Amino acid sequence: MSCDTELKFLVASWSQQQLEMKSKLVVTNAERWQDERYCEFLVMVPPSNPQHVQFVCDILPFSLRFRKLTYVGGFDLSFCKKDPSVACCTIVVCDISQQLKVVYEDSQQVKLTTPYIPGYLAFREIEPCLNLYTKLVSKHPEFRPQVFLFDGNGILHPRGLGLASHFGVYTDTCTIGVAKNLYQMNNILRDDNHLANINSLKAAGEHFFIKNSGASGEILGALVSC
């Protein structure tokens, strides 16, 4: 079998996996901290029994331990200039209630053997991210983020499952894709209209939505001014 044929079979397999995972994707607010109507979950702990605190944390579902967003995590890979197959994968967790204080960080140097193919970034980069995530939740579950940011796309993707969404489905976590460049597909283009929308943004936090051009008008992302 030729290399081109093997690559076609690989891409076809990846595409099928993405479509199957997309069916499990949750795109509505499902976390407690996303619902402003959620009341704080209070547990009365007798001062004479501090061990009860850990017991309560152990038995409570993760989503019930926080009434508001506290921990935000981020993943990224940096590549060696001399050898792009060598990368350093890093995870950082910040406490937004303490002005983004870093409460956890870890890195892992990896040798990537999977080729980079546009639209299939997750299959190249997700393994080291999963390794660091598994280490975090096993050794320091108290710092498990309620949401992760990724240098990649979420649902703004040809099959609706970029790196961020792929990781979210795989680990059942909330994720946001933060891409450096617009993923151009279908009628979503970096054209004059898109550039005009960018130029209209003045203050930090101003934004405009990127929508599916079909009848649904589904919001696939947003461009945010920093």
PDB file of C-alpha atoms in Angstrom:
ATOM      1  CA  MET A   1       0.000   0.000   0.000  1.00  0.00           C
ATOM      2  CA  SER A   2       1.415   3.398  -0.974  1.00  0.00           C
ATOM      3  CA  CYS A   3       1.933   6.241   1.526  1.00  0.00           C
ATOM      4  CA  ASP A   4      -0.810   8.281  -0.179  1.00  0.00           C
ATOM      5  CA  THR A   5      -3.282   5.409   0.156  1.00  0.00           C
ATOM      6  CA  GLU A   6      -2.381   4.864   3.815  1.00  0.00           C
ATOM      7  CA  LEU A   7      -2.868   8.578   4.471  1.00  0.00           C
ATOM      8  CA  LYS A   8      -6.287   8.528   2.816  1.00  0.00           C
ATOM      9  CA  PHE A   9      -7.381   5.605   4.989  1.00  0.00           C
ATOM     10  CA  LEU A  10      -6.043   7.378   8.088  1.00  0.00           C
ATOM     11  CA  VAL A  11      -7.882  10.604   7.289  1.00  0.00           C
ATOM     12  CA  ALA A  12     -11.097   8.688   6.575  1.00  0.00           C
ATOM     13  CA  SER A  13     -10.803   6.936   9.938  1.00  0.00           C
ATOM     14  CA  TRP A  14     -10.177  10.219  11.749  1.00  0.00           C
ATOM     15  CA  SER A  15     -13.143  11.858  10.013  1.00  0.00           C
ATOM     16  CA  GLN A  16     -15.419   9.051  11.158  1.00  0.00           C
ATOM     17  CA  GLN A  17     -14.151   9.358  14.724  1.00  0.00           C
ATOM     18  CA  GLN A  18     -14.812  13.101  14.696  1.00  0.00           C
ATOM     19  CA  LEU A  19     -18.365  12.635  13.454  1.00  0.00           C
ATOM     20  CA  GLU A  20     -19.029  10.012  16.126  1.00  0.00           C
ATOM     21  CA  MET A  21     -17.607  12.227  18.870  1.00  0.00           C
ATOM     22  CA  LYS A  22     -19.565  15.227  17.631  1.00  0.00           C
ATOM     23  CA  SER A  23     -22.791  13.378  18.440  1.00  0.00           C
ATOM     24  CA  LYS A  24     -21.718  13.473  22.108  1.00  0.00           C
ATOM     25  CA  LEU A  25     -20.835  17.172  22.090  1.00  0.00           C
ATOM     26  CA  VAL A  26     -22.753  19.446  24.488  1.00  0.00           C
ATOM     27  CA  VAL A  27     -23.020  23.023  23.207  1.00  0.00           C
ATOM     28  CA  THR A  28     -25.447  24.413  25.798  1.00  0.00           C
ATOM     29  CA  ASN A  29     -24.721  25.644  29.327  1.00  0.00           C
ATOM     30  CA  ALA A  30     -24.583  22.519  31.467  1.00  0.00           C
ATOM     31  CA  GLU A  31     -22.264  23.506  34.326  1.00  0.00           C
ATOM     32  CA  ARG A  32     -23.455  24.853  37.679  1.00  0.00           C
ATOM     33  CA  TRP A  33     -21.211  27.901  37.443  1.00  0.00           C
ATOM     34  CA  GLN A  34     -22.808  28.833  34.103  1.00  0.00           C
ATOM     35  CA  ASP A  35     -26.230  29.220  35.717  1.00  0.00           C
ATOM     36  CA  GLU A  36     -26.639  32.473  37.656  1.00  0.00           C
ATOM     37  CA  ARG A  37     -29.801  31.101  39.261  1.00  0.00           C
ATOM     38  CA  TYR A  38     -27.856  28.329  40.991  1.00  0.00           C
ATOM     39  CA  CYS A  39     -27.754  28.884  44.734  1.00  0.00           C
ATOM     40  CA  GLU A  40     -24.651  28.182  46.752  1.00  0.00           C
ATOM     41  CA  PHE A  41     -24.431  24.636  48.047  1.00  0.00           C
ATOM     42  CA  LEU A  42     -23.785  24.918  51.783  1.00  0.00           C
ATOM     43  CA  VAL A  43     -22.496  22.179  54.023  1.00  0.00           C
ATOM     44  CA  MET A  44     -22.384  22.693  57.779  1.00  0.00           C
ATOM     45  CA  VAL A  45     -19.123  21.224  59.049  1.00  0.00           C
ATOM     46  CA  PRO A  46     -18.776  20.716  62.813  1.00  0.00           C
ATOM     47  CA  PRO A  47     -15.514  22.377  63.990  1.00  0.00           C
ATOM     48  CA  SER A  48     -14.758  19.284  66.020  1.00  0.00           C
ATOM     49  CA  ASN A  49     -14.633  17.102  62.930  1.00  0.00           C
ATOM     50  CA  PRO A  50     -12.391  18.703  60.249  1.00  0.00           C
ATOM     51  CA  GLN A  51     -11.996  15.321  58.529  1.00  0.00           C
ATOM     52  CA  HIS A  52     -15.607  15.710  57.428  1.00  0.00           C
ATOM     53  CA  VAL A  53     -14.517  18.442  55.016  1.00  0.00           C
ATOM     54  CA  GLN A  54     -12.464  16.020  52.924  1.00  0.00           C
ATOM     55  CA  PHE A  55     -15.241  13.439  53.099  1.00  0.00           C
ATOM     56  CA  VAL A  56     -17.754  15.921  51.731  1.00  0.00           C
ATOM     57  CA  CYS A  57     -15.385  16.888  48.895  1.00  0.00           C
ATOM     58  CA  ASP A  58     -14.878  13.244  48.018  1.00  0.00           C
ATOM     59  CA  ILE A  59     -18.562  12.366  47.727  1.00  0.00           C
ATOM     60  CA  LEU A  60     -19.805  15.552  46.059  1.00  0.00           C
ATOM     61  CA  PRO A  61     -19.906  15.557  42.260  1.00  0.00           C
ATOM     62  CA  PHE A  62     -17.293  17.945  40.882  1.00  0.00           C
ATOM     63  CA  SER A  63     -19.942  20.284  39.451  1.00  0.00           C
ATOM     64  CA  LEU A  64     -21.439  20.777  42.927  1.00  0.00           C
ATOM     65  CA  ARG A  65     -18.234  21.820  44.629  1.00  0.00           C
ATOM     66  CA  PHE A  66     -18.219  25.329  43.189  1.00  0.00           C
ATOM     67  CA  ARG A  67     -21.058  27.801  42.886  1.00  0.00           C
ATOM     68  CA  LYS A  68     -19.068  30.057  40.584  1.00  0.00           C
ATOM     69  CA  LEU A  69     -16.184  29.840  38.141  1.00  0.00           C
ATOM     70  CA  THR A  70     -12.931  29.567  40.064  1.00  0.00           C
ATOM     71  CA  TYR A  71     -10.288  27.552  38.220  1.00  0.00           C
ATOM     72  CA  VAL A  72      -9.456  28.051  34.550  1.00  0.00           C
ATOM     73  CA  GLY A  73      -6.895  25.869  32.798  1.00  0.00           C
ATOM     74  CA  GLY A  74      -4.936  26.289  29.608  1.00  0.00           C
ATOM     75  CA  PHE A  75      -3.037  23.911  27.305  1.00  0.00           C
ATOM     76  CA  ASP A  76      -0.482  24.681  24.637  1.00  0.00           C
ATOM     77  CA  LEU A  77       2.344  23.004  22.751  1.00  0.00           C
ATOM     78  CA  SER A  78       5.599  24.729  21.800  1.00  0.00           C
ATOM     79  CA  PHE A  79       7.757  23.198  19.082  1.00  0.00           C
ATOM     80  CA  CYS A  80      11.495  22.911  18.655  1.00  0.00           C
ATOM     81  CA  LYS A  81      12.693  25.100  15.777  1.00  0.00           C
ATOM     82  CA  LYS A  82      15.335  22.591  14.706  1.00  0.00           C
ATOM     83  CA  ASP A  83      13.025  19.572  14.963  1.00  0.00           C
ATOM     84  CA  PRO A  84       9.256  20.296  14.699  1.00  0.00           C
ATOM     85  CA  SER A  85       8.468  16.752  15.820  1.00  0.00           C
ATOM     86  CA  VAL A  86       9.809  17.612  19.292  1.00  0.00           C
ATOM     87  CA  ALA A  87       7.412  19.625  21.443  1.00  0.00           C
ATOM     88  CA  CYS A  88       6.809  20.750  25.002  1.00  0.00           C
ATOM     89  CA  CYS A  89       3.209  20.407  26.187  1.00  0.00           C
ATOM     90  CA  THR A  90       2.242  22.634  29.116  1.00  0.00           C
ATOM     91  CA  ILE A  91      -0.798  22.913  31.347  1.00  0.00           C
ATOM     92  CA  VAL A  92      -1.424  25.932  33.584  1.00  0.00           C
ATOM     93  CA  VAL A  93      -4.291  26.391  36.065  1.00  0.00           C
ATOM     94  CA  CYS A  94      -5.228  29.843  37.332  1.00  0.00           C
ATOM     95  CA  ASP A  95      -7.547  30.965  40.131  1.00  0.00           C
ATOM     96  CA  ILE A  96      -9.610  33.822  38.704  1.00  0.00           C
ATOM     97  CA  SER A  97     -10.838  34.782  42.182  1.00  0.00           C
ATOM     98  CA  GLN A  98      -7.210  35.671  43.006  1.00  0.00           C
ATOM     99  CA  GLN A  99      -6.383  37.778  39.944  1.00  0.00           C
ATOM    100  CA  LEU A 100      -5.395  34.782  37.848  1.00  0.00           C
ATOM    101  CA  LYS A 101      -2.917  33.434  40.394  1.00  0.00           C
ATOM    102  CA  VAL A 102      -1.199  30.318  39.013  1.00  0.00           C
ATOM    103  CA  VAL A 103      -2.061  27.427  41.343  1.00  0.00           C
ATOM    104  CA  TYR A 104      -0.751  24.560  39.215  1.00  0.00           C
ATOM    105  CA  GLU A 105       1.530  24.053  36.238  1.00  0.00           C
ATOM    106  CA  ASP A 106       3.252  21.125  34.595  1.00  0.00           C
ATOM    107  CA  SER A 107       5.059  20.352  31.350  1.00  0.00           C
ATOM    108  CA  GLN A 108       6.062  17.319  29.352  1.00  0.00           C
ATOM    109  CA  GLN A 109       8.487  17.054  26.450  1.00  0.00           C
ATOM    110  CA  VAL A 110       7.159  14.777  23.741  1.00  0.00           C
ATOM    111  CA  LYS A 111       8.149  13.333  20.381  1.00  0.00           C
ATOM    112  CA  LEU A 112       5.212  13.637  17.995  1.00  0.00           C
ATOM    113  CA  THR A 113       4.938  10.907  15.379  1.00  0.00           C
ATOM    114  CA  THR A 114       1.480  11.734  13.997  1.00  0.00           C
ATOM    115  CA  PRO A 115       1.622  14.060  10.973  1.00  0.00           C
ATOM    116  CA  TYR A 116      -0.066  17.453  11.053  1.00  0.00           C
ATOM    117  CA  ILE A 117      -3.037  17.556   8.703  1.00  0.00           C
ATOM    118  CA  PRO A 118      -5.350  20.611   8.693  1.00  0.00           C
ATOM    119  CA  GLY A 119      -8.654  19.743  10.350  1.00  0.00           C
ATOM    120  CA  TYR A 120      -7.114  16.879  12.353  1.00  0.00           C
ATOM    121  CA  LEU A 121      -4.880  18.721  14.825  1.00  0.00           C
ATOM    122  CA  ALA A 122      -6.350  16.842  17.803  1.00  0.00           C
ATOM    123  CA  PHE A 123      -4.977  13.515  16.604  1.00  0.00           C
ATOM    124  CA  ARG A 124      -1.484  14.994  16.674  1.00  0.00           C
ATOM    125  CA  GLU A 125      -1.613  16.969  19.931  1.00  0.00           C
ATOM    126  CA  ILE A 126      -4.230  15.455  22.223  1.00  0.00           C
ATOM    127  CA  GLU A 127      -2.179  12.592  23.708  1.00  0.00           C
ATOM    128  CA  PRO A 128       0.276  14.767  25.697  1.00  0.00           C
ATOM    129  CA  CYS A 129      -2.638  16.960  26.825  1.00  0.00           C
ATOM    130  CA  LEU A 130      -4.475  13.894  28.107  1.00  0.00           C
ATOM    131  CA  ASN A 131      -1.349  12.704  29.920  1.00  0.00           C
ATOM    132  CA  LEU A 132      -0.964  16.002  31.775  1.00  0.00           C
ATOM    133  CA  TYR A 133      -4.700  16.165  32.515  1.00  0.00           C
ATOM    134  CA  THR A 134      -4.697  12.636  33.952  1.00  0.00           C
ATOM    135  CA  LYS A 135      -1.724  13.511  36.152  1.00  0.00           C
ATOM    136  CA  LEU A 136      -3.480  16.665  37.383  1.00  0.00           C
ATOM    137  CA  VAL A 137      -6.765  15.017  38.355  1.00  0.00           C
ATOM    138  CA  SER A 138      -5.042  12.039  39.969  1.00  0.00           C
ATOM    139  CA  LYS A 139      -2.498  13.950  42.046  1.00  0.00           C
ATOM    140  CA  HIS A 140      -4.152  17.346  42.560  1.00  0.00           C
ATOM    141  CA  PRO A 141      -7.909  16.975  41.984  1.00  0.00           C
ATOM    142  CA  GLU A 142      -8.505  20.090  44.085  1.00  0.00           C
ATOM    143  CA  PHE A 143      -7.108  22.166  41.193  1.00  0.00           C
ATOM    144  CA  ARG A 144      -9.133  20.549  38.437  1.00  0.00           C
ATOM    145  CA  PRO A 145     -10.299  23.426  36.194  1.00  0.00           C
ATOM    146  CA  GLN A 146     -13.955  24.014  35.482  1.00  0.00           C
ATOM    147  CA  VAL A 147     -13.046  25.109  31.967  1.00  0.00           C
ATOM    148  CA  PHE A 148     -10.001  24.671  29.712  1.00  0.00           C
ATOM    149  CA  LEU A 149      -8.679  27.005  27.021  1.00  0.00           C
ATOM    150  CA  PHE A 150      -6.889  25.536  23.993  1.00  0.00           C
ATOM    151  CA  ASP A 151      -4.728  27.003  21.271  1.00  0.00           C
ATOM    152  CA  GLY A 152      -7.016  25.597  18.617  1.00  0.00           C
ATOM    153  CA  ASN A 153     -10.622  25.552  17.457  1.00  0.00           C
ATOM    154  CA  GLY A 154     -13.785  24.347  19.124  1.00  0.00           C
ATOM    155  CA  ILE A 155     -16.861  23.859  16.959  1.00  0.00           C
ATOM    156  CA  LEU A 156     -15.625  26.266  14.269  1.00  0.00           C
ATOM    157  CA  HIS A 157     -14.374  23.284  12.331  1.00  0.00           C
ATOM    158  CA  PRO A 158     -15.359  21.412   9.136  1.00  0.00           C
ATOM    159  CA  ARG A 159     -16.814  18.541  11.170  1.00  0.00           C
ATOM    160  CA  GLY A 160     -17.655  20.598  14.255  1.00  0.00           C
ATOM    161  CA  LEU A 161     -14.931  19.051  16.409  1.00  0.00           C
ATOM    162  CA  GLY A 162     -11.665  20.939  16.689  1.00  0.00           C
ATOM    163  CA  LEU A 163      -8.955  20.275  19.272  1.00  0.00           C
ATOM    164  CA  ALA A 164     -10.814  21.973  22.141  1.00  0.00           C
ATOM    165  CA  SER A 165     -14.102  20.166  21.499  1.00  0.00           C
ATOM    166  CA  HIS A 166     -12.294  16.870  20.917  1.00  0.00           C
ATOM    167  CA  PHE A 167     -10.653  17.108  24.341  1.00  0.00           C
ATOM    168  CA  GLY A 168     -13.931  18.187  25.938  1.00  0.00           C
ATOM    169  CA  VAL A 169     -15.827  15.164  24.657  1.00  0.00           C
ATOM    170  CA  TYR A 170     -12.978  12.795  25.501  1.00  0.00           C
ATOM    171  CA  THR A 171     -12.669  14.004  29.112  1.00  0.00           C
ATOM    172  CA  ASP A 172     -16.236  15.267  29.714  1.00  0.00           C
ATOM    173  CA  THR A 173     -14.954  18.759  30.496  1.00  0.00           C
ATOM    174  CA  CYS A 174     -15.930  22.273  29.447  1.00  0.00           C
ATOM    175  CA  THR A 175     -13.534  23.704  26.855  1.00  0.00           C
ATOM    176  CA  ILE A 176     -13.042  26.840  24.761  1.00  0.00           C
ATOM    177  CA  GLY A 177     -10.978  26.987  21.593  1.00  0.00           C
ATOM    178  CA  VAL A 178      -8.851  30.138  21.259  1.00  0.00           C
ATOM    179  CA  ALA A 179      -7.473  30.134  17.726  1.00  0.00           C
ATOM    180  CA  LYS A 180      -4.949  32.673  16.469  1.00  0.00           C
ATOM    181  CA  ASN A 181      -6.371  32.704  12.947  1.00  0.00           C
ATOM    182  CA  LEU A 182      -9.829  32.380  11.451  1.00  0.00           C
ATOM    183  CA  TYR A 183     -10.595  28.871  10.196  1.00  0.00           C
ATOM    184  CA  GLN A 184     -11.937  29.611   6.730  1.00  0.00           C
ATOM    185  CA  MET A 185     -14.581  27.164   5.601  1.00  0.00           C
ATOM    186  CA  ASN A 186     -17.811  27.229   3.620  1.00  0.00           C
ATOM    187  CA  ASN A 187     -18.868  30.890   3.585  1.00  0.00           C
ATOM    188  CA  ILE A 188     -16.823  31.861   6.647  1.00  0.00           C
ATOM    189  CA  LEU A 189     -14.026  33.838   5.039  1.00  0.00           C
ATOM    190  CA  ARG A 190     -11.450  36.435   5.958  1.00  0.00           C
ATOM    191  CA  ASP A 191     -12.957  38.784   3.403  1.00  0.00           C
ATOM    192  CA  ASP A 192     -13.631  42.535   3.331  1.00  0.00           C
ATOM    193  CA  ASN A 193     -16.750  42.153   5.463  1.00  0.00           C
ATOM    194  CA  HIS A 194     -14.848  40.181   8.108  1.00  0.00           C
ATOM    195  CA  LEU A 195     -12.024  42.743   8.143  1.00  0.00           C
ATOM    196  CA  ALA A 196     -14.547  45.574   8.462  1.00  0.00           C
ATOM    197  CA  ASN A 197     -16.057  43.865  11.508  1.00  0.00           C
ATOM    198  CA  ILE A 198     -12.588  43.577  13.022  1.00  0.00           C
ATOM    199  CA  ASN A 199     -11.877  47.262  12.431  1.00  0.00           C
ATOM    200  CA  SER A 200     -15.144  48.183  14.135  1.00  0.00           C
ATOM    201  CA  LEU A 201     -13.926  46.737  17.439  1.00  0.00           C
ATOM    202  CA  LYS A 202     -12.421  49.454  19.611  1.00  0.00           C
ATOM    203  CA  ALA A 203     -12.428  48.566  23.322  1.00  0.00           C
ATOM    204  CA  ALA A 204     -11.210  45.388  24.970  1.00  0.00           C
ATOM    205  CA  GLY A 205     -14.040  42.890  25.264  1.00  0.00           C
ATOM    206  CA  GLU A 206     -15.954  44.110  22.222  1.00  0.00           C
ATOM    207  CA  HIS A 207     -16.766  41.241  19.904  1.00  0.00           C
ATOM    208  CA  PHE A 208     -18.802  39.913  17.032  1.00  0.00           C
ATOM    209  CA  PHE A 209     -20.102  36.408  16.483  1.00  0.00           C
ATOM    210  CA  ILE A 210     -19.019  34.068  13.715  1.00  0.00           C
ATOM    211  CA  LYS A 211     -22.096  32.224  12.512  1.00  0.00           C
ATOM    212  CA  ASN A 212     -22.952  29.346  10.247  1.00  0.00           C
ATOM    213  CA  SER A 213     -24.146  30.798   6.962  1.00  0.00           C
ATOM    214  CA  GLY A 214     -26.892  28.177   6.700  1.00  0.00           C
ATOM    215  CA  ALA A 215     -30.522  28.525   7.705  1.00  0.00           C
ATOM    216  CA  SER A 216     -29.748  27.719  11.338  1.00  0.00           C
ATOM    217  CA  GLY A 217     -27.427  30.684  11.812  1.00  0.00           C
ATOM    218  CA  GLU A 218     -25.633  28.657  14.491  1.00  0.00           C
ATOM    219  CA  ILE A 219     -22.989  30.584  16.425  1.00  0.00           C
ATOM    220  CA  LEU A 220     -19.662  28.816  15.877  1.00  0.00           C
ATOM    221  CA  GLY A 221     -17.398  31.291  17.613  1.00  0.00           C
ATOM    222  CA  ALA A 222     -16.629  34.911  18.299  1.00  0.00           C
ATOM    223  CA  LEU A 223     -13.861  37.350  17.510  1.00  0.00           C
ATOM    224  CA  VAL A 224     -12.978  39.251  20.674  1.00  0.00           C
ATOM    225  CA  SER A 225     -10.945  42.449  20.956  1.00  0.00           C
ATOM    226  CA  CYS A 226      -8.134  42.250  23.530  1.00  0.00           C
TER     227      CYS A 226
END
